[in-house]
């Protein structure tokens, strides 16, 4: 099999692309509506998040507690998570590596929009009983890169 | 049929996902180029829009008139509508419920970018003679949610 | 064949939609990490970019030189290119016309986000040995349009 054919065969299918985008569309609606329990339910029981600060929340209970603690930050603002450049890489039968950009808007009651710094996120999704769940999420705050030597 | 299999079979296909995204890519180019007639043509004859103010424009004539009235707002700025987290739910054979986030940028002639408040939109799309049209659009301005009781 | 059926048959497939999105997800990670050589490798040997200023960079060498020259602009900021409303139009067997919106964020080391003006981009992608490459890119800075006469 030529390299060219291999490259094509590694392409993610349209169906999987749509399924993963739909998964995040639902998961982010839960975050953005502060539905903490609903959000935690999109993770596996042993799922974990590593925040850009290095802080790690493992398991549903820790995740819910962490989000509750951060609720005051979302008082009186409407938060929306925007994704960009989703990259999906199947990693075995029921496991996907997914990375994406995120931009977080915060809209005040008066309608003023402000922005959190941008982030890049690395997820592992797994399929359990047919549906996708997040097994792990590692959040990286975007920082300036050193320009390559000329 | 198990619940898991049902969940999978309700997934939107890649082809439909691409078709709906393409529909909006065309519709938004019409809005953003102030092609009012072209935009109105992406709605059914009896289509309607409910704005976040509660104002309702029903039918092509009302829609065109409403957009003409708002044109002064777009004088000397380049407007772009950005979508996020499209969620497509088939609702019968030729009908789709679609919801999505929108972020609207306004770029001045000098290149300064400002933002309208973020919105979440609920559309009903229908297929007529093979092509998608918007039957209804309800626009919600994003407002802060009350944090859940701890 | 009726017009309606023709319209449907011109739809981009889900697989192609996912492949093109994935192509850009990889290409933009290269730009945003200042991987100039890696970025140039996503173009054909005779590929070219026409910037919104009218400046034209043709061929890998010119492209790499141009990007090196612009590196000081990216000192101490994390840049991210966000795409919107991808429109894919097959143009022969191994050739695609693709247009999209871009929003460019610049995040400072302190986490402050600023924006470049928005752009609309017209690409031609070609398939060579099975994989997509950019043959040409024409970048348009978004400018206010004259409102239609009422």
Short mmCIF file of C-alpha atoms in Angstrom, two decimals:
data_model
loop_
_atom_site.label_atom_id
_atom_site.label_comp_id
_atom_site.label_asym_id
_atom_site.label_seq_id
_atom_site.Cartn_x
_atom_site.Cartn_y
_atom_site.Cartn_z
CA UNK A 1 0.00 0.00 0.00
CA UNK A 2 1.50 3.33 -0.99
CA UNK A 3 2.02 6.11 1.53
CA UNK A 4 -0.48 8.23 -0.30
CA UNK A 5 -3.22 5.65 0.10
CA UNK A 6 -2.32 5.19 3.75
CA UNK A 7 -2.57 8.92 4.34
CA UNK A 8 -6.06 8.98 2.90
CA UNK A 9 -7.22 5.95 4.82
CA UNK A 10 -6.24 7.61 8.10
CA UNK A 11 -8.70 10.41 7.41
CA UNK A 12 -11.45 10.82 9.96
CA UNK A 13 -14.85 10.06 8.40
CA UNK A 14 -17.54 12.66 8.04
CA UNK A 15 -19.80 10.73 10.38
CA UNK A 16 -17.21 10.67 13.15
CA UNK A 17 -16.38 14.33 12.60
CA UNK A 18 -20.06 15.25 12.99
CA UNK A 19 -20.45 13.01 16.03
CA UNK A 20 -17.49 14.56 17.86
CA UNK A 21 -18.57 18.11 17.03
CA UNK A 22 -22.06 17.26 18.29
CA UNK A 23 -20.60 15.81 21.49
CA UNK A 24 -18.81 19.10 22.20
CA UNK A 25 -21.83 21.17 21.18
CA UNK A 26 -23.78 19.39 23.94
CA UNK A 27 -20.96 19.40 26.49
CA UNK A 28 -20.28 23.13 26.08
CA UNK A 29 -23.97 24.02 26.39
CA UNK A 30 -23.79 22.34 29.80
CA UNK A 31 -20.69 24.27 30.87
CA UNK A 32 -22.06 27.55 29.59
CA UNK A 33 -25.40 27.11 31.35
CA UNK A 34 -23.53 26.22 34.57
CA UNK A 35 -25.12 22.76 34.56
CA UNK A 36 -22.32 21.30 36.64
CA UNK A 37 -23.84 17.86 37.17
CA UNK A 38 -24.76 17.57 33.50
CA UNK A 39 -21.23 18.56 32.53
CA UNK A 40 -19.69 16.02 34.91
CA UNK A 41 -21.91 13.34 33.34
CA UNK A 42 -20.13 13.84 30.01
CA UNK A 43 -16.96 12.43 31.62
CA UNK A 44 -16.18 8.83 32.52
CA UNK A 45 -16.34 7.97 36.22
CA UNK A 46 -12.57 8.08 36.41
CA UNK A 47 -12.29 11.07 34.09
CA UNK A 48 -9.98 13.94 34.90
CA UNK A 49 -9.16 17.50 33.93
CA UNK A 50 -5.74 19.10 34.20
CA UNK A 51 -6.17 22.86 34.23
CA UNK A 52 -3.65 25.24 32.70
CA UNK A 53 -2.51 26.09 36.23
CA UNK A 54 -1.48 22.47 36.71
CA UNK A 55 -4.37 21.83 39.08
CA UNK A 56 -5.91 18.39 38.53
CA UNK A 57 -9.52 17.34 39.20
CA UNK A 58 -10.02 13.58 39.08
CA UNK A 59 -13.37 11.84 39.27
CA UNK A 60 -16.86 13.24 39.19
CA UNK A 61 -16.88 14.46 42.78
CA UNK A 62 -13.67 16.46 42.48
CA UNK A 63 -14.83 17.89 39.17
CA UNK A 64 -18.16 19.04 40.57
CA UNK A 65 -16.48 20.54 43.65
CA UNK A 66 -13.95 22.39 41.49
CA UNK A 67 -16.63 23.85 39.28
CA UNK A 68 -18.75 24.90 42.23
CA UNK A 69 -15.74 26.71 43.64
CA UNK A 70 -15.29 28.63 40.41
CA UNK A 71 -18.93 29.69 40.12
CA UNK A 72 -18.43 33.15 41.65
CA UNK A 73 -16.30 33.97 38.58
CA UNK A 74 -19.38 33.52 36.42
CA UNK A 75 -21.67 35.69 38.48
CA UNK A 76 -23.40 38.25 36.34
CA UNK A 77 -21.70 37.25 33.10
CA UNK A 78 -22.79 34.98 30.26
CA UNK A 79 -19.88 32.75 29.33
CA UNK A 80 -19.49 31.00 25.97
CA UNK A 81 -16.76 28.59 24.93
CA UNK A 82 -15.88 28.74 21.20
CA UNK A 83 -13.90 25.94 19.58
CA UNK A 84 -11.62 26.05 16.58
CA UNK A 85 -9.59 23.66 14.43
CA UNK A 86 -10.73 20.38 15.88
CA UNK A 87 -8.22 17.63 15.15
CA UNK A 88 -9.48 14.08 15.68
CA UNK A 89 -7.13 11.11 15.74
CA UNK A 90 -8.58 7.64 16.29
CA UNK A 91 -6.42 5.77 18.80
CA UNK A 92 -7.70 2.21 18.80
CA UNK A 93 -11.28 1.10 18.37
CA UNK A 94 -13.12 3.08 20.98
CA UNK A 95 -10.73 5.86 21.77
CA UNK A 96 -10.06 9.22 20.15
CA UNK A 97 -7.41 11.84 20.69
CA UNK A 98 -8.97 15.23 20.04
CA UNK A 99 -7.31 18.62 20.22
CA UNK A 100 -8.84 22.03 19.63
CA UNK A 101 -8.45 25.76 20.21
CA UNK A 102 -10.79 27.53 22.64
CA UNK A 103 -11.79 31.15 22.92
CA UNK A 104 -13.93 32.09 25.91
CA UNK A 105 -16.22 35.12 25.74
CA UNK A 106 -17.76 36.75 28.78
CA UNK A 107 -20.72 38.99 28.08
CA UNK A 108 -21.86 41.32 30.83
CA UNK A 109 -25.50 42.06 31.55
CA UNK A 110 -25.01 45.34 29.67
CA UNK A 111 -23.76 43.47 26.61
CA UNK A 112 -20.03 44.18 26.82
CA UNK A 113 -17.86 41.31 25.65
CA UNK A 114 -14.49 40.49 27.22
CA UNK A 115 -12.13 37.61 26.55
CA UNK A 116 -10.15 35.11 28.55
CA UNK A 117 -6.71 34.25 27.17
CA UNK A 118 -6.89 31.61 24.42
CA UNK A 119 -6.26 27.95 25.23
CA UNK A 120 -5.44 24.76 23.39
CA UNK A 121 -6.99 21.59 24.77
CA UNK A 122 -6.01 17.92 24.43
CA UNK A 123 -8.81 15.47 25.14
CA UNK A 124 -9.10 11.72 25.13
CA UNK A 125 -12.64 10.59 24.33
CA UNK A 126 -13.81 7.01 24.78
CA UNK A 127 -16.93 5.26 23.59
CA UNK A 128 -18.88 3.52 26.34
CA UNK A 129 -22.14 1.72 25.51
CA UNK A 130 -22.16 3.49 22.19
CA UNK A 131 -21.81 7.06 23.36
CA UNK A 132 -18.78 9.29 23.66
CA UNK A 133 -17.46 10.44 27.02
CA UNK A 134 -14.42 12.48 27.99
CA UNK A 135 -11.77 10.37 29.71
CA UNK A 136 -9.22 13.15 30.09
CA UNK A 137 -8.74 16.81 29.31
CA UNK A 138 -5.47 18.71 29.49
CA UNK A 139 -5.83 22.48 29.10
CA UNK A 140 -2.86 24.55 27.92
CA UNK A 141 -2.86 28.32 28.10
CA UNK A 142 -1.49 29.70 24.84
CA UNK A 143 1.85 31.41 25.40
CA UNK A 144 4.21 33.15 23.00
CA UNK A 145 6.56 30.78 21.20
CA UNK A 146 10.20 31.61 20.67
CA UNK A 147 10.67 32.57 17.02
CA UNK A 148 12.82 30.04 15.14
CA UNK A 149 16.43 31.09 14.61
CA UNK A 150 16.83 32.67 11.20
CA UNK B 1 -32.61 -2.44 20.29
CA UNK B 2 -30.51 -1.29 23.23
CA UNK B 3 -30.43 2.33 24.34
CA UNK B 4 -26.79 2.54 23.33
CA UNK B 5 -27.52 1.53 19.75
CA UNK B 6 -30.44 3.95 19.61
CA UNK B 7 -28.22 6.76 20.79
CA UNK B 8 -25.77 6.06 18.00
CA UNK B 9 -28.45 5.78 15.34
CA UNK B 10 -29.77 9.24 16.23
CA UNK B 11 -26.41 10.74 15.31
CA UNK B 12 -26.48 13.25 12.51
CA UNK B 13 -24.60 11.95 9.47
CA UNK B 14 -21.47 13.59 8.17
CA UNK B 15 -23.21 14.43 4.91
CA UNK B 16 -26.04 16.26 6.66
CA UNK B 17 -23.61 18.04 8.98
CA UNK B 18 -21.64 19.30 5.96
CA UNK B 19 -24.81 20.31 4.15
CA UNK B 20 -26.15 22.35 7.05
CA UNK B 21 -22.78 24.05 7.66
CA UNK B 22 -22.62 24.89 3.96
CA UNK B 23 -26.15 26.29 4.06
CA UNK B 24 -25.15 28.69 6.84
CA UNK B 25 -21.84 29.54 5.15
CA UNK B 26 -23.85 30.76 2.16
CA UNK B 27 -26.60 32.44 4.19
CA UNK B 28 -24.14 34.38 6.36
CA UNK B 29 -22.14 35.57 3.35
CA UNK B 30 -25.41 37.12 2.18
CA UNK B 31 -26.09 38.84 5.51
CA UNK B 32 -22.53 40.04 5.85
CA UNK B 33 -22.44 41.48 2.33
CA UNK B 34 -25.79 43.23 3.01
CA UNK B 35 -27.42 41.21 0.22
CA UNK B 36 -30.86 41.61 1.74
CA UNK B 37 -32.84 40.03 -1.09
CA UNK B 38 -30.43 37.11 -1.31
CA UNK B 39 -30.71 36.61 2.43
CA UNK B 40 -34.50 36.70 2.35
CA UNK B 41 -34.40 34.05 -0.39
CA UNK B 42 -32.82 31.60 2.04
CA UNK B 43 -36.10 31.62 4.01
CA UNK B 44 -39.40 29.98 3.10
CA UNK B 45 -42.15 32.33 1.90
CA UNK B 46 -43.80 32.13 5.30
CA UNK B 47 -40.51 32.17 7.19
CA UNK B 48 -40.06 34.33 10.25
CA UNK B 49 -37.42 35.72 12.58
CA UNK B 50 -37.98 36.56 16.23
CA UNK B 51 -35.28 38.98 17.32
CA UNK B 52 -33.84 39.02 20.83
CA UNK B 53 -35.88 42.17 21.50
CA UNK B 54 -39.05 40.15 20.90
CA UNK B 55 -39.67 41.89 17.59
CA UNK B 56 -40.98 39.50 14.93
CA UNK B 57 -40.56 39.73 11.16
CA UNK B 58 -42.80 37.35 9.23
CA UNK B 59 -42.64 36.78 5.51
CA UNK B 60 -40.16 37.98 2.94
CA UNK B 61 -41.50 41.52 2.71
CA UNK B 62 -41.33 42.17 6.45
CA UNK B 63 -37.89 40.65 6.62
CA UNK B 64 -36.53 42.79 3.81
CA UNK B 65 -38.10 45.92 5.32
CA UNK B 66 -36.64 45.16 8.75
CA UNK B 67 -33.18 44.64 7.34
CA UNK B 68 -33.35 47.81 5.27
CA UNK B 69 -34.27 49.72 8.42
CA UNK B 70 -31.20 48.37 10.22
CA UNK B 71 -28.76 49.19 7.41
CA UNK B 72 -27.58 52.48 8.93
CA UNK B 73 -26.10 50.40 11.77
CA UNK B 74 -23.77 48.77 9.25
CA UNK B 75 -22.56 51.97 7.65
CA UNK B 76 -18.81 52.07 7.55
CA UNK B 77 -18.27 48.78 9.32
CA UNK B 78 -17.61 45.28 8.00
CA UNK B 79 -19.80 42.85 9.92
CA UNK B 80 -19.12 39.12 10.23
CA UNK B 81 -21.29 36.51 11.91
CA UNK B 82 -19.32 33.63 13.48
CA UNK B 83 -21.06 30.40 14.48
CA UNK B 84 -20.17 27.90 17.14
CA UNK B 85 -21.34 24.53 18.44
CA UNK B 86 -23.94 23.73 15.82
CA UNK B 87 -26.42 21.17 17.12
CA UNK B 88 -28.59 19.50 14.47
CA UNK B 89 -31.63 17.44 15.40
CA UNK B 90 -33.67 15.86 12.62
CA UNK B 91 -37.37 16.42 13.31
CA UNK B 92 -39.23 14.33 10.76
CA UNK B 93 -38.17 13.66 7.19
CA UNK B 94 -37.61 17.12 5.81
CA UNK B 95 -37.24 19.23 8.90
CA UNK B 96 -34.30 19.99 11.16
CA UNK B 97 -34.00 21.76 14.46
CA UNK B 98 -30.66 23.54 14.55
CA UNK B 99 -29.21 25.61 17.35
CA UNK B 100 -25.90 27.45 17.45
CA UNK B 101 -23.92 30.19 19.16
CA UNK B 102 -23.18 33.42 17.31
CA UNK B 103 -20.47 36.01 17.79
CA UNK B 104 -20.74 39.14 15.66
CA UNK B 105 -17.62 41.15 14.84
CA UNK B 106 -17.69 44.68 13.51
CA UNK B 107 -14.49 45.87 11.88
CA UNK B 108 -14.08 49.58 11.25
CA UNK B 109 -12.46 50.97 8.14
CA UNK B 110 -9.32 51.52 10.24
CA UNK B 111 -9.28 47.85 11.23
CA UNK B 112 -10.52 48.06 14.81
CA UNK B 113 -12.69 45.13 15.85
CA UNK B 114 -15.62 45.45 18.24
CA UNK B 115 -18.17 42.89 19.35
CA UNK B 116 -21.92 42.66 19.72
CA UNK B 117 -23.14 40.67 22.74
CA UNK B 118 -23.18 36.92 22.07
CA UNK B 119 -26.40 35.21 21.03
CA UNK B 120 -27.78 31.69 20.86
CA UNK B 121 -30.08 30.95 17.94
CA UNK B 122 -32.77 28.29 17.42
CA UNK B 123 -33.65 27.61 13.80
CA UNK B 124 -36.04 25.30 12.04
CA UNK B 125 -34.80 24.36 8.58
CA UNK B 126 -36.96 22.60 6.02
CA UNK B 127 -36.08 20.91 2.76
CA UNK B 128 -38.07 22.17 -0.23
CA UNK B 129 -37.40 20.76 -3.70
CA UNK B 130 -34.18 19.30 -2.39
CA UNK B 131 -32.64 22.41 -0.88
CA UNK B 132 -32.63 23.70 2.68
CA UNK B 133 -34.46 26.87 3.68
CA UNK B 134 -34.97 28.56 7.02
CA UNK B 135 -38.55 28.30 8.22
CA UNK B 136 -38.01 30.05 11.53
CA UNK B 137 -35.29 31.67 13.57
CA UNK B 138 -35.51 32.64 17.22
CA UNK B 139 -32.59 34.72 18.49
CA UNK B 140 -31.77 34.79 22.21
CA UNK B 141 -29.33 37.26 23.66
CA UNK B 142 -27.04 35.46 26.07
CA UNK B 143 -27.65 36.60 29.63
CA UNK B 144 -26.03 35.58 32.91
CA UNK B 145 -27.55 32.45 34.43
CA UNK B 146 -28.25 32.15 38.12
CA UNK B 147 -25.59 29.87 39.63
CA UNK B 148 -27.08 26.61 40.92
CA UNK B 149 -27.62 26.43 44.67
CA UNK B 150 -24.67 24.73 46.32
CA UNK C 1 -32.41 15.35 -13.93
CA UNK C 2 -34.31 18.10 -12.14
CA UNK C 3 -32.60 21.22 -10.84
CA UNK C 4 -33.44 20.19 -7.29
CA UNK C 5 -31.65 16.87 -7.65
CA UNK C 6 -28.68 18.60 -9.24
CA UNK C 7 -28.47 21.01 -6.34
CA UNK C 8 -28.36 18.14 -3.88
CA UNK C 9 -25.77 16.20 -5.88
CA UNK C 10 -23.41 19.19 -5.79
CA UNK C 11 -23.34 18.99 -2.00
CA UNK C 12 -19.93 18.40 -0.50
CA UNK C 13 -19.78 15.02 1.26
CA UNK C 14 -19.24 14.69 4.97
CA UNK C 15 -15.96 12.89 4.38
CA UNK C 16 -14.57 15.70 2.24
CA UNK C 17 -15.82 18.32 4.68
CA UNK C 18 -14.00 16.57 7.53
CA UNK C 19 -10.86 16.13 5.44
CA UNK C 20 -10.67 19.81 4.51
CA UNK C 21 -11.34 20.96 8.06
CA UNK C 22 -8.62 18.60 9.27
CA UNK C 23 -6.22 19.95 6.64
CA UNK C 24 -6.72 23.48 7.96
CA UNK C 25 -6.55 22.35 11.59
CA UNK C 26 -3.05 21.01 10.86
CA UNK C 27 -1.96 23.93 8.66
CA UNK C 28 -3.04 26.56 11.21
CA UNK C 29 -1.27 24.75 14.07
CA UNK C 30 1.89 25.18 11.99
CA UNK C 31 1.31 28.90 11.41
CA UNK C 32 0.39 29.52 15.02
CA UNK C 33 3.45 27.68 16.35
CA UNK C 34 5.64 29.67 13.92
CA UNK C 35 6.69 26.43 12.20
CA UNK C 36 7.51 28.24 8.98
CA UNK C 37 9.02 25.28 7.12
CA UNK C 38 6.15 23.03 8.16
CA UNK C 39 3.66 25.63 6.99
CA UNK C 40 5.41 26.04 3.63
CA UNK C 41 5.23 22.25 3.21
CA UNK C 42 1.43 22.43 3.16
CA UNK C 43 1.67 24.33 -0.15
CA UNK C 44 2.54 22.96 -3.59
CA UNK C 45 6.03 23.79 -4.87
CA UNK C 46 4.55 26.48 -7.11
CA UNK C 47 2.02 27.60 -4.50
CA UNK C 48 1.45 31.28 -3.83
CA UNK C 49 -0.15 33.66 -1.38
CA UNK C 50 -1.56 37.07 -2.26
CA UNK C 51 -1.75 39.14 0.90
CA UNK C 52 -4.47 41.70 1.53
CA UNK C 53 -1.90 44.40 0.82
CA UNK C 54 -1.52 43.01 -2.71
CA UNK C 55 1.93 41.63 -1.93
CA UNK C 56 2.48 38.23 -3.53
CA UNK C 57 4.75 35.41 -2.33
CA UNK C 58 5.26 32.68 -4.91
CA UNK C 59 7.05 29.41 -4.26
CA UNK C 60 8.33 27.91 -1.06
CA UNK C 61 11.43 30.09 -0.81
CA UNK C 62 9.55 33.38 -1.12
CA UNK C 63 6.94 32.17 1.31
CA UNK C 64 9.49 31.20 3.95
CA UNK C 65 11.36 34.50 3.49
CA UNK C 66 8.15 36.49 3.84
CA UNK C 67 7.15 34.71 7.01
CA UNK C 68 10.61 35.12 8.52
CA UNK C 69 10.40 38.84 7.83
CA UNK C 70 7.09 39.05 9.69
CA UNK C 71 8.27 37.14 12.76
CA UNK C 72 9.07 40.24 14.84
CA UNK C 73 5.32 40.96 14.79
CA UNK C 74 4.74 37.75 16.71
CA UNK C 75 7.33 38.38 19.38
CA UNK C 76 5.86 37.95 22.81
CA UNK C 77 2.33 37.19 21.63
CA UNK C 78 0.51 33.91 21.09
CA UNK C 79 -1.34 34.11 17.79
CA UNK C 80 -4.32 31.96 16.86
CA UNK C 81 -6.18 31.87 13.54
CA UNK C 82 -9.90 31.07 13.85
CA UNK C 83 -11.92 30.03 10.81
CA UNK C 84 -15.58 30.43 10.09
CA UNK C 85 -18.13 29.44 7.45
CA UNK C 86 -15.97 27.21 5.31
CA UNK C 87 -17.41 26.88 1.82
CA UNK C 88 -16.01 24.04 -0.27
CA UNK C 89 -16.65 23.81 -4.00
CA UNK C 90 -15.16 20.88 -5.92
CA UNK C 91 -13.62 22.16 -9.15
CA UNK C 92 -12.68 19.09 -11.11
CA UNK C 93 -11.43 15.80 -9.75
CA UNK C 94 -8.51 16.83 -7.62
CA UNK C 95 -9.11 20.50 -7.07
CA UNK C 96 -11.23 22.40 -4.55
CA UNK C 97 -12.16 26.02 -4.23
CA UNK C 98 -12.45 26.84 -0.54
CA UNK C 99 -13.37 30.15 1.04
CA UNK C 100 -13.60 31.01 4.72
CA UNK C 101 -13.67 33.82 7.26
CA UNK C 102 -10.68 34.32 9.56
CA UNK C 103 -10.38 36.01 12.92
CA UNK C 104 -6.88 36.35 14.35
CA UNK C 105 -6.39 36.63 18.11
CA UNK C 106 -3.19 37.80 19.71
CA UNK C 107 -2.78 36.93 23.37
CA UNK C 108 -0.08 38.72 25.32
CA UNK C 109 2.04 37.01 27.95
CA UNK C 110 -0.21 38.65 30.57
CA UNK C 111 -3.29 37.10 28.94
CA UNK C 112 -4.76 40.15 27.21
CA UNK C 113 -6.44 39.35 23.92
CA UNK C 114 -6.41 41.72 20.94
CA UNK C 115 -7.70 41.25 17.42
CA UNK C 116 -6.47 41.82 13.90
CA UNK C 117 -9.10 43.04 11.43
CA UNK C 118 -11.20 40.19 10.02
CA UNK C 119 -10.34 38.67 6.66
CA UNK C 120 -12.01 36.50 4.05
CA UNK C 121 -9.76 34.02 2.27
CA UNK C 122 -10.08 32.26 -1.10
CA UNK C 123 -7.97 29.13 -1.44
CA UNK C 124 -7.44 26.58 -4.17
CA UNK C 125 -6.52 23.19 -2.76
CA UNK C 126 -5.23 20.33 -4.91
CA UNK C 127 -4.77 16.67 -4.15
CA UNK C 128 -1.27 15.36 -4.87
CA UNK C 129 -0.42 11.72 -4.15
CA UNK C 130 -3.57 11.49 -2.09
CA UNK C 131 -3.05 14.42 0.23
CA UNK C 132 -4.34 17.97 0.08
CA UNK C 133 -2.02 20.92 -0.50
CA UNK C 134 -2.68 24.63 -0.94
CA UNK C 135 -2.04 25.78 -4.49
CA UNK C 136 -3.09 29.38 -3.95
CA UNK C 137 -4.40 31.67 -1.25
CA UNK C 138 -5.84 35.12 -1.79
CA UNK C 139 -6.47 37.08 1.41
CA UNK C 140 -9.02 39.91 1.44
CA UNK C 141 -9.27 42.32 4.33
CA UNK C 142 -12.94 42.80 5.19
CA UNK C 143 -14.05 46.32 4.43
CA UNK C 144 -17.42 48.05 4.81
CA UNK C 145 -19.78 47.43 1.91
CA UNK C 146 -21.91 50.18 0.44
CA UNK C 147 -25.50 49.64 1.63
CA UNK C 148 -27.83 48.77 -1.26
CA UNK C 149 -29.96 51.62 -2.54
CA UNK C 150 -33.38 51.54 -0.89
#
